mmCIF file of N, CA and C in Angstrom:
data_model
loop_
_atom_site.group_PDB
_atom_site.id
_atom_site.type_symbol
_atom_site.label_atom_id
_atom_site.label_comp_id
_atom_site.label_asym_id
_atom_site.label_seq_id
_atom_site.Cartn_x
_atom_site.Cartn_y
_atom_site.Cartn_z
ATOM 1 N N MET A 1 34.299 52.278 -22.655
ATOM 2 C CA MET A 1 32.846 52.224 -22.752
ATOM 3 C C MET A 1 32.333 50.852 -22.331
ATOM 4 N N ALA A 2 31.189 50.871 -21.732
ATOM 5 C CA ALA A 2 30.573 49.633 -21.289
ATOM 6 C C ALA A 2 29.944 48.910 -22.467
ATOM 7 N N LYS A 3 30.067 47.601 -22.394
ATOM 8 C CA LYS A 3 29.496 46.787 -23.461
ATOM 9 C C LYS A 3 27.990 46.616 -23.214
ATOM 10 N N VAL A 4 27.216 46.883 -24.202
ATOM 11 C CA VAL A 4 25.767 46.770 -24.099
ATOM 12 C C VAL A 4 25.361 45.426 -24.694
ATOM 13 N N THR A 5 24.700 44.627 -23.882
ATOM 14 C CA THR A 5 24.255 43.324 -24.377
ATOM 15 C C THR A 5 22.877 43.481 -24.998
ATOM 16 N N PRO A 6 22.650 42.789 -26.066
ATOM 17 C CA PRO A 6 21.328 42.881 -26.699
ATOM 18 C C PRO A 6 20.228 42.347 -25.783
ATOM 19 N N ILE A 7 19.034 42.841 -25.995
ATOM 20 C CA ILE A 7 17.896 42.456 -25.175
ATOM 21 C C ILE A 7 17.599 40.961 -25.306
ATOM 22 N N THR A 8 17.855 40.405 -26.467
ATOM 23 C CA THR A 8 17.554 38.980 -26.655
ATOM 24 C C THR A 8 18.387 38.110 -25.715
ATOM 25 N N GLU A 9 19.661 38.448 -25.489
ATOM 26 C CA GLU A 9 20.496 37.682 -24.564
ATOM 27 C C GLU A 9 19.991 37.816 -23.128
ATOM 28 N N GLN A 10 19.626 39.032 -22.757
ATOM 29 C CA GLN A 10 19.093 39.242 -21.413
ATOM 30 C C GLN A 10 17.779 38.472 -21.221
ATOM 31 N N TYR A 11 16.950 38.505 -22.255
ATOM 32 C CA TYR A 11 15.683 37.799 -22.184
ATOM 33 C C TYR A 11 15.897 36.295 -22.078
ATOM 34 N N GLN A 12 16.834 35.751 -22.860
ATOM 35 C CA GLN A 12 17.121 34.323 -22.808
ATOM 36 C C GLN A 12 17.627 33.921 -21.422
ATOM 37 N N HIS A 13 18.505 34.737 -20.860
ATOM 38 C CA HIS A 13 19.030 34.461 -19.526
ATOM 39 C C HIS A 13 17.891 34.480 -18.497
ATOM 40 N N PHE A 14 17.011 35.470 -18.617
ATOM 41 C CA PHE A 14 15.861 35.569 -17.711
ATOM 42 C C PHE A 14 14.959 34.348 -17.835
ATOM 43 N N VAL A 15 14.683 33.911 -19.064
ATOM 44 C CA VAL A 15 13.819 32.752 -19.291
ATOM 45 C C VAL A 15 14.461 31.487 -18.734
ATOM 46 N N GLU A 16 15.782 31.312 -18.909
ATOM 47 C CA GLU A 16 16.474 30.144 -18.377
ATOM 48 C C GLU A 16 16.402 30.098 -16.855
ATOM 49 N N GLU A 17 16.621 31.223 -16.204
ATOM 50 C CA GLU A 17 16.541 31.275 -14.742
ATOM 51 C C GLU A 17 15.126 30.972 -14.254
ATOM 52 N N LEU A 18 14.145 31.493 -14.977
ATOM 53 C CA LEU A 18 12.760 31.256 -14.607
ATOM 54 C C LEU A 18 12.408 29.775 -14.732
ATOM 55 N N GLN A 19 12.856 29.134 -15.802
ATOM 56 C CA GLN A 19 12.598 27.711 -15.991
ATOM 57 C C GLN A 19 13.279 26.879 -14.914
ATOM 58 N N GLU A 20 14.531 27.210 -14.581
ATOM 59 C CA GLU A 20 15.242 26.466 -13.543
ATOM 60 C C GLU A 20 14.541 26.585 -12.197
ATOM 61 N N SER A 21 14.101 27.796 -11.849
ATOM 62 C CA SER A 21 13.425 27.971 -10.559
ATOM 63 C C SER A 21 12.074 27.270 -10.561
ATOM 64 N N PHE A 22 11.352 27.299 -11.680
ATOM 65 C CA PHE A 22 10.047 26.651 -11.750
ATOM 66 C C PHE A 22 10.175 25.142 -11.645
ATOM 67 N N TRP A 23 11.054 24.542 -12.459
ATOM 68 C CA TRP A 23 11.180 23.086 -12.448
ATOM 69 C C TRP A 23 11.803 22.585 -11.153
ATOM 70 N N GLY A 24 12.733 23.339 -10.580
ATOM 71 C CA GLY A 24 13.314 22.950 -9.296
ATOM 72 C C GLY A 24 12.267 22.946 -8.207
ATOM 73 N N ASP A 25 11.413 23.977 -8.186
ATOM 74 C CA ASP A 25 10.353 24.063 -7.200
ATOM 75 C C ASP A 25 9.322 22.960 -7.416
ATOM 76 N N LEU A 26 9.001 22.691 -8.670
ATOM 77 C CA LEU A 26 8.039 21.640 -8.987
ATOM 78 C C LEU A 26 8.562 20.265 -8.568
ATOM 79 N N GLU A 27 9.837 20.026 -8.788
ATOM 80 C CA GLU A 27 10.437 18.742 -8.401
ATOM 81 C C GLU A 27 10.416 18.562 -6.879
ATOM 82 N N ALA A 28 10.753 19.622 -6.148
ATOM 83 C CA ALA A 28 10.742 19.538 -4.683
ATOM 84 C C ALA A 28 9.333 19.300 -4.160
ATOM 85 N N ARG A 29 8.350 19.976 -4.737
ATOM 86 C CA ARG A 29 6.966 19.779 -4.304
ATOM 87 C C ARG A 29 6.484 18.367 -4.627
ATOM 88 N N THR A 30 6.901 17.851 -5.773
ATOM 89 C CA THR A 30 6.518 16.488 -6.152
ATOM 90 C C THR A 30 7.114 15.485 -5.176
ATOM 91 N N GLN A 31 8.366 15.689 -4.790
ATOM 92 C CA GLN A 31 8.997 14.798 -3.814
ATOM 93 C C GLN A 31 8.262 14.835 -2.476
ATOM 94 N N ARG A 32 7.939 16.028 -2.010
ATOM 95 C CA ARG A 32 7.236 16.147 -0.727
ATOM 96 C C ARG A 32 5.848 15.507 -0.801
ATOM 97 N N ALA A 33 5.150 15.695 -1.930
ATOM 98 C CA ALA A 33 3.818 15.097 -2.079
ATOM 99 C C ALA A 33 3.902 13.569 -2.093
ATOM 100 N N GLY A 34 4.889 13.027 -2.797
ATOM 101 C CA GLY A 34 5.078 11.580 -2.816
ATOM 102 C C GLY A 34 5.410 11.035 -1.444
ATOM 103 N N GLN A 35 6.258 11.749 -0.735
ATOM 104 C CA GLN A 35 6.639 11.325 0.607
ATOM 105 C C GLN A 35 5.439 11.340 1.553
ATOM 106 N N ARG A 36 4.637 12.404 1.493
ATOM 107 C CA ARG A 36 3.433 12.479 2.328
ATOM 108 C C ARG A 36 2.444 11.370 1.976
ATOM 109 N N PHE A 37 2.324 11.087 0.671
ATOM 110 C CA PHE A 37 1.412 10.035 0.231
ATOM 111 C C PHE A 37 1.807 8.685 0.824
ATOM 112 N N PHE A 38 3.079 8.332 0.717
ATOM 113 C CA PHE A 38 3.539 7.052 1.250
ATOM 114 C C PHE A 38 3.408 7.001 2.771
ATOM 115 N N ASP A 39 3.728 8.108 3.447
ATOM 116 C CA ASP A 39 3.615 8.145 4.911
ATOM 117 C C ASP A 39 2.165 7.960 5.363
ATOM 118 N N GLN A 40 1.241 8.657 4.707
ATOM 119 C CA GLN A 40 -0.164 8.546 5.086
ATOM 120 C C GLN A 40 -0.724 7.170 4.751
ATOM 121 N N LEU A 41 -0.246 6.576 3.663
ATOM 122 C CA LEU A 41 -0.681 5.226 3.313
ATOM 123 C C LEU A 41 -0.247 4.228 4.381
ATOM 124 N N SER A 42 0.967 4.377 4.869
ATOM 125 C CA SER A 42 1.482 3.503 5.914
ATOM 126 C C SER A 42 0.693 3.681 7.216
ATOM 127 N N GLU A 43 0.419 4.930 7.584
ATOM 128 C CA GLU A 43 -0.352 5.191 8.800
ATOM 129 C C GLU A 43 -1.778 4.665 8.686
ATOM 130 N N ALA A 44 -2.373 4.794 7.504
ATOM 131 C CA ALA A 44 -3.736 4.301 7.306
ATOM 132 C C ALA A 44 -3.786 2.784 7.459
ATOM 133 N N GLN A 45 -2.772 2.091 6.965
ATOM 134 C CA GLN A 45 -2.716 0.642 7.126
ATOM 135 C C GLN A 45 -2.612 0.264 8.602
ATOM 136 N N ARG A 46 -1.769 1.000 9.331
ATOM 137 C CA ARG A 46 -1.619 0.708 10.766
ATOM 138 C C ARG A 46 -2.912 1.004 11.518
ATOM 139 N N ASP A 47 -3.575 2.121 11.203
ATOM 140 C CA ASP A 47 -4.815 2.457 11.896
ATOM 141 C C ASP A 47 -5.904 1.425 11.615
ATOM 142 N N GLN A 48 -5.939 0.921 10.393
ATOM 143 C CA GLN A 48 -6.918 -0.109 10.054
ATOM 144 C C GLN A 48 -6.622 -1.408 10.814
ATOM 145 N N TYR A 49 -5.357 -1.725 10.964
ATOM 146 C CA TYR A 49 -4.958 -2.932 11.695
ATOM 147 C C TYR A 49 -5.253 -2.798 13.192
ATOM 148 N N MET A 50 -4.997 -1.633 13.756
ATOM 149 C CA MET A 50 -5.128 -1.437 15.200
ATOM 150 C C MET A 50 -6.578 -1.365 15.659
ATOM 151 N N VAL A 51 -7.484 -0.964 14.819
ATOM 152 C CA VAL A 51 -8.914 -0.841 15.078
ATOM 153 C C VAL A 51 -9.216 0.264 16.087
ATOM 154 N N SER A 52 -8.547 0.324 17.198
ATOM 155 C CA SER A 52 -8.822 1.360 18.193
ATOM 156 C C SER A 52 -8.163 2.678 17.783
ATOM 157 N N ALA A 53 -8.730 3.766 18.266
ATOM 158 C CA ALA A 53 -8.226 5.097 17.932
ATOM 159 C C ALA A 53 -6.933 5.386 18.691
ATOM 160 N N ARG A 54 -6.230 6.392 18.240
ATOM 161 C CA ARG A 54 -5.011 6.806 18.946
ATOM 162 C C ARG A 54 -5.339 7.257 20.358
ATOM 163 N N TYR A 55 -4.407 7.030 21.252
ATOM 164 C CA TYR A 55 -4.484 7.452 22.657
ATOM 165 C C TYR A 55 -5.655 6.834 23.423
ATOM 166 N N SER A 56 -6.305 5.839 22.854
ATOM 167 C CA SER A 56 -7.363 5.158 23.597
ATOM 168 C C SER A 56 -6.766 3.919 24.267
ATOM 169 N N ARG A 57 -7.304 3.532 25.401
ATOM 170 C CA ARG A 57 -6.789 2.399 26.148
ATOM 171 C C ARG A 57 -7.898 1.383 26.385
ATOM 172 N N PRO A 58 -8.229 0.582 25.376
ATOM 173 C CA PRO A 58 -9.249 -0.452 25.617
ATOM 174 C C PRO A 58 -8.710 -1.548 26.541
ATOM 175 N N ALA A 59 -9.614 -2.240 27.222
ATOM 176 C CA ALA A 59 -9.212 -3.261 28.189
ATOM 177 C C ALA A 59 -8.512 -4.434 27.510
ATOM 178 N N GLU A 60 -9.033 -4.884 26.387
ATOM 179 C CA GLU A 60 -8.436 -6.017 25.688
ATOM 180 C C GLU A 60 -7.693 -5.521 24.447
ATOM 181 N N ARG A 61 -6.465 -5.213 24.622
ATOM 182 C CA ARG A 61 -5.671 -4.707 23.514
ATOM 183 C C ARG A 61 -4.655 -5.765 23.126
ATOM 184 N N GLN A 62 -4.575 -6.064 21.843
ATOM 185 C CA GLN A 62 -3.678 -7.098 21.353
ATOM 186 C C GLN A 62 -2.296 -6.557 20.982
ATOM 187 N N ASP A 63 -2.254 -5.327 20.526
ATOM 188 C CA ASP A 63 -1.001 -4.765 20.008
ATOM 189 C C ASP A 63 -0.960 -3.274 20.317
ATOM 190 N N TYR A 64 0.240 -2.690 20.279
ATOM 191 C CA TYR A 64 0.418 -1.276 20.579
ATOM 192 C C TYR A 64 1.166 -0.597 19.438
ATOM 193 N N ARG A 65 0.872 0.668 19.225
ATOM 194 C CA ARG A 65 1.624 1.454 18.252
ATOM 195 C C ARG A 65 3.059 1.609 18.757
ATOM 196 N N ASN A 66 4.013 1.610 17.820
ATOM 197 C CA ASN A 66 5.413 1.670 18.234
ATOM 198 C C ASN A 66 6.204 2.631 17.357
ATOM 199 N N GLY A 67 5.613 3.748 16.985
ATOM 200 C CA GLY A 67 6.341 4.774 16.270
ATOM 201 C C GLY A 67 6.574 4.468 14.804
ATOM 202 N N TYR A 68 7.750 4.886 14.312
ATOM 203 C CA TYR A 68 8.089 4.796 12.903
ATOM 204 C C TYR A 68 9.542 4.372 12.749
ATOM 205 N N TYR A 69 9.880 3.897 11.566
ATOM 206 C CA TYR A 69 11.278 3.764 11.191
ATOM 207 C C TYR A 69 11.430 4.369 9.809
ATOM 208 N N GLU A 70 12.623 4.844 9.507
ATOM 209 C CA GLU A 70 12.856 5.522 8.236
ATOM 210 C C GLU A 70 13.517 4.587 7.248
ATOM 211 N N ARG A 71 13.170 4.785 5.982
ATOM 212 C CA ARG A 71 13.707 3.960 4.914
ATOM 213 C C ARG A 71 13.772 4.782 3.641
ATOM 214 N N ASP A 72 14.861 4.647 2.886
ATOM 215 C CA ASP A 72 15.008 5.363 1.626
ATOM 216 C C ASP A 72 14.378 4.573 0.489
ATOM 217 N N PHE A 73 13.729 5.298 -0.423
ATOM 218 C CA PHE A 73 13.116 4.687 -1.589
ATOM 219 C C PHE A 73 13.409 5.587 -2.785
ATOM 220 N N VAL A 74 14.070 5.034 -3.808
ATOM 221 C CA VAL A 74 14.492 5.813 -4.969
ATOM 222 C C VAL A 74 13.398 5.773 -6.026
ATOM 223 N N THR A 75 12.957 6.962 -6.467
ATOM 224 C CA THR A 75 11.979 7.086 -7.534
ATOM 225 C C THR A 75 12.555 7.951 -8.635
ATOM 226 N N LYS A 76 11.796 8.124 -9.694
ATOM 227 C CA LYS A 76 12.299 8.984 -10.771
ATOM 228 C C LYS A 76 12.257 10.453 -10.369
ATOM 229 N N PHE A 77 11.627 10.771 -9.253
ATOM 230 C CA PHE A 77 11.609 12.132 -8.736
ATOM 231 C C PHE A 77 12.711 12.375 -7.720
ATOM 232 N N GLY A 78 13.520 11.365 -7.439
ATOM 233 C CA GLY A 78 14.603 11.483 -6.477
ATOM 234 C C GLY A 78 14.419 10.488 -5.333
ATOM 235 N N THR A 79 15.286 10.570 -4.361
ATOM 236 C CA THR A 79 15.236 9.670 -3.218
ATOM 237 C C THR A 79 14.265 10.213 -2.173
ATOM 238 N N LEU A 80 13.321 9.376 -1.785
ATOM 239 C CA LEU A 80 12.348 9.745 -0.760
ATOM 240 C C LEU A 80 12.709 9.045 0.542
ATOM 241 N N ARG A 81 12.653 9.768 1.627
ATOM 242 C CA ARG A 81 12.873 9.177 2.947
ATOM 243 C C ARG A 81 11.500 8.887 3.533
ATOM 244 N N LEU A 82 11.114 7.606 3.524
ATOM 245 C CA LEU A 82 9.798 7.194 3.980
ATOM 246 C C LEU A 82 9.796 6.954 5.486
ATOM 247 N N ARG A 83 8.726 7.359 6.144
ATOM 248 C CA ARG A 83 8.512 7.037 7.558
ATOM 249 C C ARG A 83 7.492 5.918 7.589
ATOM 250 N N VAL A 84 7.948 4.727 7.876
ATOM 251 C CA VAL A 84 7.083 3.553 7.873
ATOM 252 C C VAL A 84 6.544 3.341 9.284
ATOM 253 N N ALA A 85 5.220 3.319 9.396
ATOM 254 C CA ALA A 85 4.576 3.115 10.691
ATOM 255 C C ALA A 85 4.777 1.674 11.134
ATOM 256 N N ARG A 86 4.808 1.477 12.457
ATOM 257 C CA ARG A 86 4.958 0.123 12.967
ATOM 258 C C ARG A 86 4.208 -0.020 14.296
ATOM 259 N N SER A 87 3.982 -1.266 14.635
ATOM 260 C CA SER A 87 3.413 -1.603 15.936
ATOM 261 C C SER A 87 4.394 -2.544 16.614
ATOM 262 N N ARG A 88 4.041 -3.028 17.790
ATOM 263 C CA ARG A 88 4.959 -3.927 18.500
ATOM 264 C C ARG A 88 5.165 -5.236 17.749
ATOM 265 N N LYS A 89 4.156 -5.693 17.017
ATOM 266 C CA LYS A 89 4.233 -6.996 16.358
ATOM 267 C C LYS A 89 4.597 -6.956 14.885
ATOM 268 N N ARG A 90 4.365 -5.845 14.197
ATOM 269 C CA ARG A 90 4.666 -5.799 12.759
ATOM 270 C C ARG A 90 4.845 -4.375 12.276
ATOM 271 N N SER A 91 5.406 -4.239 11.062
ATOM 272 C CA SER A 91 5.545 -2.925 10.446
ATOM 273 C C SER A 91 4.579 -2.839 9.271
ATOM 274 N N PHE A 92 4.295 -1.616 8.838
ATOM 275 C CA PHE A 92 3.283 -1.378 7.816
ATOM 276 C C PHE A 92 3.895 -0.633 6.641
ATOM 277 N N LEU A 93 4.638 -1.356 5.839
ATOM 278 C CA LEU A 93 5.219 -0.812 4.626
ATOM 279 C C LEU A 93 4.083 -0.532 3.646
ATOM 280 N N PRO A 94 4.093 0.628 2.960
ATOM 281 C CA PRO A 94 3.004 0.908 2.014
ATOM 282 C C PRO A 94 2.851 -0.212 0.992
ATOM 283 N N GLN A 95 1.618 -0.480 0.580
ATOM 284 C CA GLN A 95 1.331 -1.586 -0.321
ATOM 285 C C GLN A 95 2.017 -1.436 -1.673
ATOM 286 N N VAL A 96 2.355 -0.225 -2.052
ATOM 287 C CA VAL A 96 3.006 0.033 -3.340
ATOM 288 C C VAL A 96 4.440 -0.484 -3.346
ATOM 289 N N VAL A 97 5.067 -0.516 -2.177
ATOM 290 C CA VAL A 97 6.462 -0.921 -2.037
ATOM 291 C C VAL A 97 6.512 -2.341 -1.485
ATOM 292 N N THR A 98 7.310 -3.213 -2.139
ATOM 293 C CA THR A 98 7.455 -4.571 -1.615
ATOM 294 C C THR A 98 8.501 -4.591 -0.509
ATOM 295 N N LYS A 99 8.652 -5.722 0.147
ATOM 296 C CA LYS A 99 9.437 -5.803 1.374
ATOM 297 C C LYS A 99 10.892 -5.361 1.213
ATOM 298 N N PHE A 100 11.610 -5.865 0.222
ATOM 299 C CA PHE A 100 13.026 -5.535 0.087
ATOM 300 C C PHE A 100 13.303 -4.588 -1.074
ATOM 301 N N GLN A 101 12.281 -3.962 -1.601
ATOM 302 C CA GLN A 101 12.440 -3.059 -2.745
ATOM 303 C C GLN A 101 13.008 -1.727 -2.281
ATOM 304 N N ARG A 102 14.109 -1.306 -2.896
ATOM 305 C CA ARG A 102 14.750 -0.044 -2.529
ATOM 306 C C ARG A 102 14.575 1.040 -3.586
ATOM 307 N N ARG A 103 14.137 0.637 -4.784
ATOM 308 C CA ARG A 103 13.905 1.635 -5.837
ATOM 309 C C ARG A 103 12.713 1.222 -6.683
ATOM 310 N N ALA A 104 12.124 2.207 -7.328
ATOM 311 C CA ALA A 104 10.940 1.976 -8.157
ATOM 312 C C ALA A 104 11.326 1.200 -9.408
ATOM 313 N N GLY A 105 10.340 0.566 -10.018
ATOM 314 C CA GLY A 105 10.582 -0.263 -11.199
ATOM 315 C C GLY A 105 11.173 0.502 -12.364
ATOM 316 N N GLU A 106 10.707 1.738 -12.596
ATOM 317 C CA GLU A 106 11.243 2.511 -13.729
ATOM 318 C C GLU A 106 12.699 2.897 -13.520
ATOM 319 N N VAL A 107 13.119 3.065 -12.275
ATOM 320 C CA VAL A 107 14.528 3.372 -12.000
ATOM 321 C C VAL A 107 15.391 2.144 -12.291
ATOM 322 N N THR A 108 14.907 0.977 -11.942
ATOM 323 C CA THR A 108 15.627 -0.260 -12.236
ATOM 324 C C THR A 108 15.788 -0.453 -13.734
ATOM 325 N N LEU A 109 14.726 -0.178 -14.482
ATOM 326 C CA LEU A 109 14.812 -0.276 -15.947
ATOM 327 C C LEU A 109 15.805 0.731 -16.526
ATOM 328 N N LEU A 110 15.830 1.927 -15.962
ATOM 329 C CA LEU A 110 16.776 2.949 -16.415
ATOM 330 C C LEU A 110 18.210 2.510 -16.170
ATOM 331 N N ILE A 111 18.482 1.919 -15.030
ATOM 332 C CA ILE A 111 19.828 1.432 -14.714
ATOM 333 C C ILE A 111 20.221 0.309 -15.668
ATOM 334 N N ARG A 112 19.292 -0.579 -15.928
ATOM 335 C CA ARG A 112 19.550 -1.693 -16.848
ATOM 336 C C ARG A 112 19.858 -1.182 -18.260
ATOM 337 N N GLU A 113 19.080 -0.211 -18.725
ATOM 338 C CA GLU A 113 19.315 0.370 -20.061
ATOM 339 C C GLU A 113 20.686 1.041 -20.136
ATOM 340 N N ALA A 114 21.047 1.777 -19.087
ATOM 341 C CA ALA A 114 22.342 2.449 -19.076
ATOM 342 C C ALA A 114 23.479 1.443 -19.126
ATOM 343 N N PHE A 115 23.336 0.340 -18.416
ATOM 344 C CA PHE A 115 24.374 -0.693 -18.423
ATOM 345 C C PHE A 115 24.488 -1.340 -19.801
ATOM 346 N N LEU A 116 23.358 -1.668 -20.406
ATOM 347 C CA LEU A 116 23.371 -2.316 -21.724
ATOM 348 C C LEU A 116 23.937 -1.417 -22.810
ATOM 349 N N ARG A 117 23.776 -0.123 -22.666
ATOM 350 C CA ARG A 117 24.314 0.827 -23.651
ATOM 351 C C ARG A 117 25.764 1.201 -23.344
ATOM 352 N N GLY A 118 26.287 0.709 -22.240
ATOM 353 C CA GLY A 118 27.687 0.972 -21.900
ATOM 354 C C GLY A 118 27.926 2.299 -21.247
ATOM 355 N N ILE A 119 26.882 2.957 -20.771
ATOM 356 C CA ILE A 119 27.015 4.273 -20.162
ATOM 357 C C ILE A 119 27.618 4.168 -18.782
ATOM 358 N N SER A 120 27.180 3.164 -18.004
ATOM 359 C CA SER A 120 27.658 3.038 -16.638
ATOM 360 C C SER A 120 27.759 1.555 -16.277
ATOM 361 N N THR A 121 28.727 1.245 -15.451
ATOM 362 C CA THR A 121 28.859 -0.132 -14.978
ATOM 363 C C THR A 121 28.554 -0.244 -13.500
ATOM 364 N N ARG A 122 28.156 0.852 -12.853
ATOM 365 C CA ARG A 122 27.849 0.829 -11.425
ATOM 366 C C ARG A 122 26.381 0.903 -11.189
#
């Protein structure tokens, strides 16, 4: 005879799967939103610096757009791959991120706490 599982176990399993799919989807959307925010902030800084619109060719141009470079930035939502806008003379790192900062302040504090409690030495 087949074993019949109680409805409560099936319901608990269903609720757990639903929570995992919801929070996983929410985390991915949060990462994408953060990444878009940083990318648009960088582009806005470059556009403000350049003064002229894209694809325009003014006679007296001081600098030219020069694409993007990628950089990883660790947040509490995971690692974000930022596209930092640049021109021929300078790059436009978002104002929220400092020049050599690779992770957010709360992540640094978390690492420090883990080390002090003896959880991790790396």
